[in-house]
Structure formats: structure tokens, C-alpha cells
XYZ file of C-alpha atoms in Angstrom:
614
model
C -9.398 -5.185 -9.924
C -8.844 -1.954 -11.877
C -11.014 -3.149 -14.793
C -13.756 -4.226 -12.387
C -13.831 -0.772 -10.793
C -14.374 0.789 -14.246
C -17.023 -1.606 -15.547
C -20.632 -0.388 -15.526
C -23.003 -2.403 -13.363
C -25.812 -1.923 -15.902
C -24.083 -4.372 -18.255
C -23.768 -8.060 -17.426
C -20.084 -8.702 -16.802
C -20.630 -12.388 -17.669
C -21.748 -11.496 -21.210
C -18.147 -11.033 -22.235
C -17.221 -13.026 -25.338
C -17.955 -12.553 -29.046
C -18.671 -15.496 -31.375
C -15.102 -15.239 -32.715
C -13.682 -15.412 -29.177
C -12.898 -11.707 -28.980
C -13.726 -9.380 -26.123
C -17.293 -8.079 -25.884
C -17.316 -4.638 -24.344
C -19.957 -1.923 -24.189
C -17.289 0.787 -24.575
C -15.122 -0.566 -27.382
C -11.478 -0.660 -26.319
C -11.884 2.063 -23.677
C -13.178 -0.110 -20.824
C -12.254 -3.802 -20.908
C -14.546 -6.525 -19.640
C -12.866 -7.884 -16.452
C -14.392 -11.343 -16.938
C -12.800 -11.649 -20.387
C -9.460 -10.342 -19.091
C -9.419 -12.953 -16.329
C -9.892 -15.762 -18.868
C -7.940 -14.615 -21.926
C -5.456 -12.053 -20.582
C -4.358 -13.511 -17.260
C -1.419 -12.537 -15.108
C 0.189 -15.878 -14.257
C 2.585 -16.653 -11.420
C 4.584 -19.815 -10.879
C 6.487 -19.762 -7.593
C 9.010 -22.438 -6.636
C 10.334 -22.108 -3.105
C 12.960 -24.164 -1.320
C 13.568 -23.842 2.414
C 16.159 -25.848 4.297
C 18.400 -25.740 7.325
C 21.127 -27.776 8.999
C 22.455 -27.512 12.521
C 25.197 -28.937 14.716
C 24.979 -29.090 18.510
C 27.998 -29.740 20.703
C 27.924 -29.971 24.523
C 31.521 -30.299 25.824
C 30.436 -29.910 29.468
C 27.222 -29.604 31.431
C 27.662 -25.811 31.565
C 28.772 -25.172 27.951
C 26.867 -25.736 24.708
C 27.694 -24.731 21.143
C 25.217 -24.600 18.289
C 25.720 -23.699 14.634
C 22.811 -23.391 12.219
C 22.826 -22.638 8.502
C 19.574 -21.827 6.731
C 18.638 -21.316 3.089
C 15.462 -19.790 1.681
C 15.340 -19.599 -2.110
C 12.455 -18.933 -4.447
C 11.957 -18.399 -8.156
C 8.908 -16.391 -9.202
C 8.023 -16.810 -12.877
C 5.480 -14.284 -14.138
C 3.697 -14.038 -17.471
C 1.189 -11.497 -18.729
C -0.760 -11.555 -21.973
C -2.683 -8.635 -23.475
C -4.495 -9.146 -26.799
C -4.982 -6.544 -29.506
C -8.652 -5.833 -28.815
C -8.105 -4.561 -25.271
C -7.533 -1.034 -23.983
C -3.741 -1.078 -23.596
C -3.207 -3.963 -26.028
C -4.757 -2.119 -28.978
C -2.140 0.628 -28.709
C 0.739 -1.749 -29.581
C -1.096 -4.550 -31.436
C -0.982 -6.786 -28.358
C 1.894 -7.652 -26.061
C 3.258 -10.394 -23.835
C 5.510 -10.142 -20.776
C 7.939 -12.715 -19.397
C 9.508 -12.005 -16.020
C 11.702 -14.133 -13.773
C 12.419 -13.012 -10.209
C 15.000 -14.973 -8.235
C 15.754 -14.444 -4.554
C 18.108 -16.202 -2.176
C 18.467 -15.683 1.578
C 21.271 -17.316 3.572
C 21.254 -17.162 7.352
C 24.234 -18.292 9.442
C 24.072 -18.408 13.251
C 26.730 -19.448 15.756
C 25.600 -19.559 19.404
C 27.752 -20.299 22.452
C 25.916 -20.688 25.768
C 27.524 -20.851 29.202
C 25.246 -21.611 32.154
C 26.583 -21.764 35.690
C 25.476 -21.366 39.295
C 27.917 -18.781 40.645
C 26.546 -19.256 44.169
C 23.681 -21.376 45.554
C 21.403 -18.346 45.088
C 22.801 -16.824 41.888
C 22.452 -18.418 38.470
C 24.183 -16.897 35.432
C 23.750 -17.523 31.720
C 26.037 -16.023 29.095
C 25.054 -16.201 25.441
C 27.502 -15.132 22.725
C 27.010 -15.357 19.021
C 27.791 -14.395 15.464
C 25.215 -13.993 12.671
C 25.403 -13.454 8.928
C 22.376 -12.586 6.811
C 23.061 -12.574 3.075
C 20.489 -11.620 0.424
C 20.648 -11.764 -3.345
C 17.939 -11.050 -5.898
C 17.724 -10.880 -9.683
C 14.934 -9.641 -11.924
C 14.819 -10.513 -15.636
C 12.082 -8.735 -17.621
C 11.178 -8.983 -21.318
C 8.181 -7.364 -23.012
C 7.320 -8.215 -26.588
C 4.908 -5.985 -28.553
C 3.253 -6.320 -31.938
C 2.007 -9.913 -31.985
C 2.203 -11.492 -35.454
C -0.295 -14.289 -34.750
C -3.299 -13.190 -32.635
C -3.688 -14.900 -29.248
C -0.372 -16.748 -29.622
C 1.522 -15.455 -26.623
C 4.970 -16.935 -27.029
C 7.568 -14.184 -26.689
C 9.003 -15.137 -30.101
C 5.690 -14.073 -31.709
C 6.429 -10.384 -31.000
C 8.131 -7.899 -33.347
C 9.382 -5.282 -30.858
C 11.196 -6.127 -27.642
C 11.980 -4.200 -24.451
C 13.990 -5.714 -21.627
C 15.768 -4.903 -18.412
C 17.781 -6.693 -15.752
C 17.996 -5.728 -12.096
C 20.361 -7.117 -9.492
C 20.585 -6.559 -5.746
C 22.836 -8.019 -3.058
C 23.470 -7.165 0.578
C 25.014 -8.642 3.692
C 24.699 -7.908 7.396
C 27.037 -9.418 9.985
C 26.448 -9.250 13.713
C 28.315 -9.998 16.924
C 26.367 -10.082 20.169
C 26.516 -11.082 23.809
C 23.765 -11.433 26.388
C 24.031 -12.129 30.105
C 21.130 -13.252 32.320
C 21.356 -13.269 36.118
C 18.737 -14.840 38.377
C 18.894 -14.320 42.148
C 16.806 -16.620 44.348
C 14.319 -17.075 41.497
C 12.712 -13.680 42.159
C 15.187 -11.127 40.785
C 16.075 -11.366 37.094
C 18.551 -9.081 35.373
C 19.497 -9.171 31.699
C 21.920 -7.105 29.621
C 22.971 -7.398 25.997
C 25.255 -5.718 23.506
C 25.295 -6.083 19.739
C 27.415 -4.791 16.875
C 26.203 -4.980 13.269
C 28.061 -4.270 10.048
C 26.020 -3.777 6.882
C 27.104 -3.609 3.261
C 24.359 -1.094 2.400
C 26.074 1.825 4.160
C 29.519 3.376 3.736
C 32.257 3.474 6.385
C 32.221 4.603 9.151
C 28.402 4.553 9.222
C 28.148 0.901 8.188
C 29.022 -0.289 11.699
C 26.682 0.421 14.595
C 26.246 -0.699 18.192
C 23.178 -1.048 20.387
C 22.699 -2.252 23.974
C 19.722 -3.349 26.068
C 19.057 -3.926 29.741
C 16.059 -5.320 31.633
C 15.056 -6.010 35.221
C 12.217 -8.151 36.534
C 11.023 -8.883 40.052
C 8.747 -11.865 40.762
C 6.834 -10.557 43.757
C 5.273 -13.829 44.863
C 8.783 -15.334 45.200
C 10.175 -12.302 47.042
C 7.271 -11.690 49.420
C 4.487 -13.648 51.037
C 1.381 -12.616 49.114
C -2.251 -13.696 49.601
C -2.972 -17.242 48.430
C -5.236 -16.049 45.621
C -2.180 -14.456 43.926
C -0.698 -17.224 41.772
C 1.958 -15.092 40.089
C 3.032 -11.448 40.274
C 5.825 -9.738 38.390
C 6.940 -6.206 37.627
C 9.397 -5.546 34.810
C 11.256 -2.703 33.153
C 13.604 -2.546 30.196
C 15.590 -0.169 28.034
C 16.717 -1.142 24.550
C 18.382 0.360 21.510
C 18.268 -1.090 18.008
C 19.928 -0.172 14.750
C 18.801 -0.719 11.192
C 20.535 -0.381 7.852
C 18.815 0.386 4.573
C 18.129 -1.108 1.175
C 21.088 -1.574 -1.182
C 22.346 1.177 -3.477
C 20.973 4.232 -1.670
C 24.304 5.904 -0.900
C 25.019 7.439 -4.300
C 23.895 7.765 -7.895
C 23.487 4.665 -10.034
C 22.635 3.719 -13.592
C 20.051 1.186 -14.685
C 18.808 -0.306 -17.941
C 15.874 1.526 -19.502
C 13.359 0.797 -22.246
C 12.979 3.308 -25.109
C 16.318 4.902 -24.248
C 18.265 6.575 -25.732
C 15.739 6.365 -28.600
C 13.252 3.928 -30.115
C 13.914 0.307 -29.295
C 17.643 0.867 -28.769
C 18.564 -0.361 -25.276
C 20.639 1.824 -23.018
C 21.411 2.802 -19.458
C 19.956 5.799 -17.719
C 20.926 7.523 -14.508
C 18.443 7.047 -11.701
C 16.258 10.034 -10.835
C 16.945 9.285 -7.152
C 20.286 10.279 -5.646
C 21.555 8.905 -2.345
C 23.954 10.278 0.220
C 27.341 8.706 1.056
C 26.819 10.067 4.591
C 23.638 8.046 5.137
C 23.435 6.803 8.730
C 21.572 3.799 10.146
C 18.158 4.278 11.707
C 18.257 4.095 15.495
C 15.461 3.328 17.935
C 15.615 3.835 21.694
C 12.799 2.631 23.896
C 11.627 2.130 27.453
C 9.118 -0.558 28.421
C 7.338 -1.048 31.747
C 5.089 -3.968 32.563
C 2.980 -5.839 35.096
C 2.157 -9.565 34.924
C -0.370 -10.983 37.402
C -2.243 -14.288 37.716
C -4.909 -15.059 40.318
C -6.922 -17.996 41.654
C -4.665 -20.780 40.364
C -4.248 -18.977 37.020
C -8.014 -18.790 36.442
C -7.744 -15.028 35.906
C -4.853 -12.758 35.031
C -3.493 -9.902 32.981
C -0.352 -8.545 31.354
C 0.004 -4.788 31.020
C 2.766 -3.074 29.040
C 3.562 0.588 28.498
C 6.170 1.536 25.909
C 7.815 4.751 24.752
C 10.082 4.553 21.695
C 11.903 7.203 19.701
C 13.394 6.588 16.270
C 15.964 8.988 14.878
C 17.624 9.202 11.474
C 14.763 7.495 9.661
C 15.662 7.040 6.010
C 13.319 8.755 3.554
C 13.315 9.695 -0.105
C 12.826 13.473 -0.074
C 11.600 15.478 -3.125
C 14.120 17.968 -4.542
C 14.057 20.505 -7.355
C 14.356 19.009 -10.841
C 17.028 21.644 -11.467
C 19.396 19.413 -9.487
C 19.094 16.730 -12.155
C 17.209 14.474 -9.756
C 13.675 14.222 -8.446
C 14.372 12.780 -4.982
C 17.200 12.649 -2.463
C 17.635 9.808 0.050
C 18.584 11.168 3.457
C 18.181 10.719 7.199
C 15.155 12.617 8.359
C 14.249 13.704 11.847
C 12.676 11.879 14.767
C 9.517 9.840 15.341
C 8.129 9.048 18.806
C 5.721 6.179 19.491
C 3.909 5.608 22.764
C 1.338 3.011 23.574
C -0.173 0.425 25.856
C -0.881 -3.265 25.454
C -3.223 -5.208 27.712
C -3.834 -8.957 27.691
C -6.537 -10.344 29.974
C -7.007 -14.094 30.338
C -9.742 -15.960 32.186
C -11.137 -19.446 32.650
C -14.772 -18.743 33.610
C -15.803 -22.409 33.648
C -13.637 -25.408 34.455
C -14.978 -28.887 35.208
C -13.782 -32.413 34.596
C -15.148 -32.537 31.029
C -15.797 -28.882 30.183
C -13.428 -25.916 29.990
C -13.871 -22.379 28.679
C -10.768 -20.215 28.177
C -11.092 -16.587 27.119
C -8.457 -14.009 26.238
C -8.785 -10.320 25.354
C -5.987 -8.325 23.692
C -6.097 -4.522 23.616
C -3.551 -2.308 21.842
C -3.393 1.459 21.549
C -0.492 3.303 19.905
C 0.155 6.974 19.218
C 2.956 8.158 16.957
C 4.273 11.719 16.853
C 6.477 13.393 14.244
C 8.991 15.258 16.397
C 11.184 16.635 13.604
C 12.216 16.152 9.976
C 15.437 16.793 8.090
C 16.968 20.231 8.361
C 15.887 22.623 5.615
C 12.483 21.058 4.881
C 9.103 21.441 6.573
C 7.674 17.996 5.740
C 8.487 14.609 4.239
C 6.310 13.248 1.458
C 5.797 9.540 2.110
C 3.280 8.588 -0.590
C 1.358 10.589 -3.190
C -1.014 8.657 -5.476
C -2.988 11.853 -6.071
C -5.735 13.666 -4.115
C -4.963 11.912 -0.790
C -1.340 12.193 0.361
C 0.681 10.749 3.249
C 3.118 13.241 4.773
C 5.224 13.538 7.913
C 4.896 17.051 9.337
C 6.634 18.155 12.566
C 4.094 18.339 15.366
C 1.711 16.052 13.512
C 0.948 12.384 14.018
C 2.426 9.379 12.266
C -0.061 8.273 9.608
C -1.567 11.715 8.971
C -3.370 11.976 5.634
C -3.732 15.188 3.652
C -6.168 16.102 0.915
C -8.538 18.686 -0.527
C -11.661 19.040 1.651
C -14.835 20.903 0.858
C -14.753 24.560 1.819
C -16.834 25.341 4.875
C -18.268 28.474 6.407
C -16.023 29.601 9.266
C -18.955 30.527 11.521
C -21.341 27.580 11.062
C -19.016 24.912 9.609
C -21.636 24.247 6.929
C -20.652 23.523 3.337
C -19.797 26.644 1.390
C -21.847 26.728 -1.818
C -20.604 28.616 -4.861
C -22.557 31.048 -6.983
C -23.232 28.196 -9.423
C -25.061 26.227 -6.707
C -22.416 23.508 -6.260
C -20.221 22.830 -3.205
C -16.607 23.939 -3.598
C -13.550 21.726 -3.153
C -10.646 23.694 -1.697
C -7.895 22.915 -4.217
C -5.580 25.722 -3.061
C -3.470 23.605 -0.693
C -3.344 20.229 1.012
C -4.918 20.096 4.461
C -4.940 17.389 7.113
C -8.096 15.337 6.594
C -7.528 12.158 8.615
C -5.165 9.583 10.042
C -4.550 6.010 8.952
C -4.032 4.509 12.403
C -6.914 3.278 14.568
C -7.917 4.559 17.993
C -7.397 1.018 19.252
C -7.509 -2.638 18.224
C -9.098 -5.261 20.462
C -9.391 -8.988 19.920
C -11.194 -11.684 21.875
C -10.282 -15.350 21.596
C -12.497 -18.056 23.064
C -11.658 -21.751 23.317
C -14.269 -24.210 24.576
C -13.449 -27.882 25.101
C -15.919 -30.613 25.991
C -14.576 -34.126 26.254
C -13.009 -34.697 22.803
C -14.513 -31.612 21.137
C -12.816 -28.236 20.817
C -14.394 -25.015 19.506
C -12.259 -21.875 19.077
C -12.829 -18.481 17.502
C -11.321 -15.007 17.383
C -13.278 -11.761 17.052
C -11.415 -8.554 16.245
C -12.565 -4.969 16.701
C -10.680 -2.120 15.057
C -11.983 1.309 16.014
C -11.162 4.297 13.840
C -8.519 4.897 11.221
C -9.077 6.355 7.766
C -8.419 4.797 4.375
C -8.474 5.937 0.748
C -9.914 3.368 -1.658
C -7.831 4.049 -4.772
C -10.273 2.199 -7.024
C -13.080 4.520 -5.947
C -12.309 7.370 -8.377
C -12.524 4.958 -11.308
C -15.841 3.672 -10.016
C -17.671 6.933 -9.500
C -16.178 8.398 -12.674
C -18.057 5.661 -14.520
C -21.140 5.793 -12.301
C -20.902 2.278 -10.846
C -21.165 3.213 -7.157
C -24.372 3.524 -5.175
C -23.408 7.084 -4.296
C -23.681 8.064 -7.972
C -27.211 6.723 -8.502
C -28.720 10.207 -8.400
C -28.248 11.556 -11.906
C -30.004 14.176 -14.005
C -31.922 15.388 -10.967
C -32.362 18.926 -9.719
C -30.784 19.174 -6.268
C -30.397 21.998 -3.771
C -27.190 21.364 -1.847
C -27.474 22.007 1.876
C -25.075 24.760 2.868
C -24.524 28.489 2.902
C -23.370 31.033 0.363
C -20.427 33.351 0.844
C -22.692 35.940 2.501
C -23.863 33.408 5.109
C -27.375 32.912 3.725
C -28.767 29.452 3.037
C -28.308 28.098 -0.461
C -31.508 27.884 -2.505
C -30.086 27.395 -6.006
C -31.207 24.158 -7.714
C -28.590 22.471 -9.905
C -28.507 19.321 -12.022
C -26.461 16.418 -10.693
C -24.896 14.375 -13.491
C -21.615 12.727 -14.403
C -19.853 15.575 -16.169
C -21.022 18.545 -14.130
C -20.651 16.929 -10.710
C -19.326 13.394 -10.189
C -16.354 13.826 -12.543
C -15.646 17.414 -11.547
C -12.541 17.760 -9.393
C -13.676 21.154 -8.130
C -17.063 19.829 -7.006
C -16.809 16.124 -6.121
C -14.140 13.868 -7.662
C -11.200 15.144 -5.592
C -13.004 15.980 -2.333
C -11.398 14.324 0.684
C -14.864 14.192 2.283
C -15.824 11.776 -0.520
C -12.578 9.830 -0.964
C -11.635 9.159 2.658
C -13.525 6.422 4.497
C -13.776 5.025 8.004
C -11.684 1.836 8.164
C -13.216 0.488 11.386
C -14.266 -3.130 11.425
C -15.671 -5.963 13.464
C -14.633 -9.308 12.057
C -14.594 -12.984 12.866
C -10.947 -13.554 12.091
C -10.974 -17.325 12.539
C -13.077 -20.204 13.817
C -12.339 -23.910 14.206
C -14.077 -27.051 15.390
C -12.036 -30.133 16.230
C -12.563 -33.599 17.590
C -9.956 -35.904 19.135
C -10.763 -39.602 19.123
C -10.800 -41.306 22.531
C -7.661 -43.243 23.390
C -9.692 -46.447 23.784
C -10.571 -46.419 20.086
C -6.902 -46.134 19.139
C -5.591 -48.851 21.452
C -5.179 -51.392 18.648
C -4.074 -48.844 16.041
C -0.535 -47.553 15.354
C -1.636 -44.069 16.480
C -1.484 -42.549 19.924
C -3.720 -39.582 18.976
C -5.989 -38.732 16.044
C -7.678 -35.360 15.532
C -9.862 -33.883 12.789
C -10.278 -30.096 12.621
C -12.540 -27.911 10.473
C -11.283 -24.316 10.185
C -12.351 -21.055 8.598
C -10.444 -17.784 8.140
C -11.837 -14.310 7.369
C -15.276 -15.765 7.940
C -17.256 -12.563 8.581
C -16.672 -8.812 8.244
C -18.784 -5.818 9.271
C -17.371 -2.425 8.277
C -18.568 1.008 7.118
C -15.892 0.829 4.414
C -17.555 0.620 1.003
C -14.771 -1.300 -0.739
C -13.883 -4.974 -0.455
C -11.763 -4.971 2.710
C -10.040 -2.007 4.426
C -7.227 -4.345 5.508
C -6.151 -4.904 1.875
C -3.268 -2.425 1.820
C -2.294 -0.953 -1.527
C 1.403 -0.856 -0.598
C 1.867 -4.162 1.204
C 3.874 -4.961 4.310
C 7.103 -3.105 4.969
C 5.867 0.175 3.498
C 5.717 3.448 5.440
C 2.572 4.459 3.535
C -0.536 3.571 5.522
C -4.178 4.315 4.736
C -4.321 3.320 1.067
C -6.397 0.398 -0.213
C -8.076 -0.783 -3.404
C -6.700 -2.024 -6.746
C -5.469 -5.110 -4.890
C -6.948 -8.530 -4.291
C -8.335 -8.625 -0.727
C -7.770 -11.493 1.671
C -9.950 -14.450 0.749
C -12.374 -16.337 2.943
C -11.010 -19.853 3.272
C -12.077 -23.144 4.805
C -9.954 -26.196 5.482
C -10.027 -29.674 6.960
C -6.980 -31.028 8.793
C -6.211 -34.557 9.962
C -3.489 -34.928 12.586
C -2.047 -38.248 13.703
C 0.769 -39.051 16.091
C 2.360 -42.481 16.177
C 3.058 -44.572 19.223
């Protein structure tokens, strides 16, 4: 993806190979042909995954049941990368090859004891007690061989210089919990739980933490006589606390293997530039949730509404520190984040006959996150900084705020401020808030239509708002491959005002060096880099047909269904990259609003045959 963002669109990317099999590039070894790289310098992955589980169920009495389940999830990810001599990075070391083996193992143990009893004719009680163990282990073996003796022979033994490292990680979390559910006359439901976790990633006494929850629900149509058109009515409220440990090895300073250290190809161990704290505490979240669930007209129409308010304290961040300390970052608990939002689900069956049925469902979600505070002694937490657009948590700001260098504007008219040279000016003096990664709302509509044996289903999704930085964009306009850089070697008068407030009338030439590549005029401007990540997409669609039972009477099957499906079928977005949903940092990251340099989700189609036996 990086090579594709560099490559000029005035040269045919499919004209990529020389008669001798070498790379054909219009820029020598500076810009590689992405088509040639895909064929002769691939990044290969071979993943083997094994998932299994075993369980034992014992029911000594009609009110007591015991269940134990043990699960295993193990995968080996073998990776290889080849880079010939004639390429950009390969020419620097006479070609290289990489062998990497990543092994991960997850073991999950669960013991559940359930007691269910009617304490009185009107009061039913259920007590659930349990013990859980979640064990993780991962290993990473990496070898890079440089200086290939035989060209295009990518066995690791063909290299002359070798660099290697080994990484190991292991953690375990154990939990004890209990949950009690009480139901009175089928209309009043009360639930309370308590859990204690112990994690190996934190140091005593902070490695053990407790969190409770409590909820109450009232089914109104069971408690009161409501109009007949009310099929179901419920109000609910809950309070819950959760705790969360951290990744392994963040409570102190550690050493790791390093290439080119202490000198040359001599292997050694180097102290990490990140230092942790032995006083690191678990993250804690406390939240309140209120909800309404209603169904009307024999469940032909209904809705679920939820309001939530959650606060998370002691979030764990890696905070920049002065290099004079001997480290670059310090892992610590940092401040408080508050999230509030609403969720609405509306369901309807507009048409229902003997042979035809149309079900529709609309989901609406809106969330707002606020940075209440950060760690004592600092005014902000840097979350992610790839350059030019930065994610930071600033007290009083919103979760997902993005900071950058905008164009300077006239304070009176808000027009672009034009310099004495006739070009707009990027304010490079300090980072300023320029956007937010999170949307105003997300709405989805799912429709399912059935007619006799046919079934047609589809889901549309609408995401409104949210900003994103396409990290491949700077490469693209630096090399003039974007539509926005088509105007070159033209005289242009930029619309804006001078420092004295008068309109700009100075014509200037727009070209690659003087404008598009200039950080003070274009290349670093947040107005250029940040894009609207809204979208309207057809997330999925499927068409199925179930054979009539009469046709299967003499077959061994009770049902037979064929289904044609499509995913990521259609996308409409103002985003100029491939897909604004293709996050640069992947799931689990706190850095939102960064895309590009990754492979976007693919459009896929499938055919499924489902049979059930008599």
C-alpha cells in the first residue's frame, strides 16, 4: 500500500518487469513498482490455528447443576518477507529476507455452579458461583538475513549478515464471582453480582481488585393491567463496576534483545526506553444504565432505549518524559474519562401475511466522551503521533480529539491569511485542535423480506461525522498522484487576505516544490490532511431459498437451503482514500482517526448450502 501511494499515475503500473526479470521503475530504486513487489517481493503469512474445548456437566439434584469447561485456542503465524537488491530498501543492503514465527496460546478454564430454587410460590432465586482462569502465552522468533549471495534465492542460509531477536510474553488472570437473581411474581427482577480478579501483570497489593454490579427491572405489563395493544413493557436500571489489568511487563524496567547492539552485528541486550511503575493500578470503570423496552400490537412494533453514563479512572497510558531521565516514556495511571450516550433500537413488521413477511430494524447510537483529568503534573497525554496529525487527551476536551497545524486565518473575517509571498501560511508554531475521530452518530437499518421459501436481507449503515487522517496521503501528493495536485505550473491567486486585511492579489506559481511539498504552505496543513469519515454503505445483503418440505420427503434431509451473500457491497463516502473504516492501528488501540497504509476490508461474495438431517 505504501508503494502504491508513491507510484505516479502517469506510468502504467502493469509495465513492471524487465526482460531479465528485474524491476522496471521510472525512478530507479527510489520508488518501487508495487505490481513487481507484489509478485517478486511478497510478504507471506501461513497461519495454523487450533481451537478446542471440553466440558463436563453434572446435575446432582433438580436445583443444583455443575459445569466445568476447558478451552484452548492456539495459533502459529509463520511470516516471510523477501526484498531483492534492485528495490529501494533492498539495494541498501544487497537484498534481504526475513523469517518470523509468532506463536500464541490461550487457555480458558471455567467452573460454574448454579443453584435454582423457588423460595416461595412467588419468589424464584438463582445463585451462580464460579471460578475462571485465563492464561496467555506468546513467543516471537525473528531472523533477518542481509547481503544475498545468489540473487532472488530467498533461503535464509543465502544471507551473509544476520540479525535476530526473541520476544516472550506470559500472563494469567484468575477470577472468583457470584451472581444472584431474584424474580418476584414474574414482574420484578433483581440481580446483584460480585467479582474478584487477580492478575499477574500488576504487583501486590494492586494485582487484586473487586467490582460489584446491581440491576433492577420491572415488567409493567405483568405488574399492571395495560391496554391490549401493549404486548410488553419494561423499565430497567443498573449500576456496574469493572476492573481491568494491563499488558505484561509494564511495572518496571526490562531488557530486550536488540539488533546492531552493542556494535555491528554483535548481538546484545538493551534496556527498554519505556519505564513502568511498580505502583501501577488497574483501570476501573463505574457506570449507570437506564432503559425502556416496549412492544406493541402483538410485537409488530417496538423499541429499546438505553441511556448510559460511564466513568473510567486510572487509565493506563505511556506518558512522554524527558530523555534526561534515561527513558523516553513512563507508564502510569492517568486521570479520568467520562462517556455518555444513548442507544435506540426500533423494530417493526410493516407487512405480515400467510406467505409474505417484512421485518425492519433500525439501530441508532450516539456517544460522547469527555477527558475529565489526566495524571498529576502533566497537562495532556499523547496517545499517538505519526506526525502532523496527533491524538491527545487534554482535560476539558473530548475523547478522540485530533490536533494539527491548520492554516492561519484572519481573526476578523476567518479568511485564509496570505503571506507576502502570495502563498497561504500553515501555522507551525503549536498544535491546535482540528477535529475529532468519533462520529456524531451511527445508524443502521436491517430489512428482512420472506416470501414462501425465499428470503432477502440487507443492512444499510450511515455514519455521520468523524474525522480521519489518511497516512498514505502525504506520500501521494508529494509525488503528484492525487487529483488535488493536478494543477501544476499555473499562476494562481489564492483567495484570502493579507496581514493588513486587504484582499490578496499576488499571483504565484503552483508546483510540486514550491507548494505541494512545502510544509509551510500545503504538505502539513490539517485543512488538507484531515478528511470527513462519514459514510453510507450497504454492509451486507443475502438472498436465500429453502426447498419445500414436499420435495425432501423421500430424501435424508429435513431442510435444505441455498444462500447467496455479499459483504461490503457498496460504499459512498467523501473520504478520498480506499475506506475510512480501515484503521491504521487496528482493534484494541486507543488511537482513533488514522487510516491508510493498510489493506482495506474486501468486498466478498459467497454461496452457502445448509442441510439438516432427519
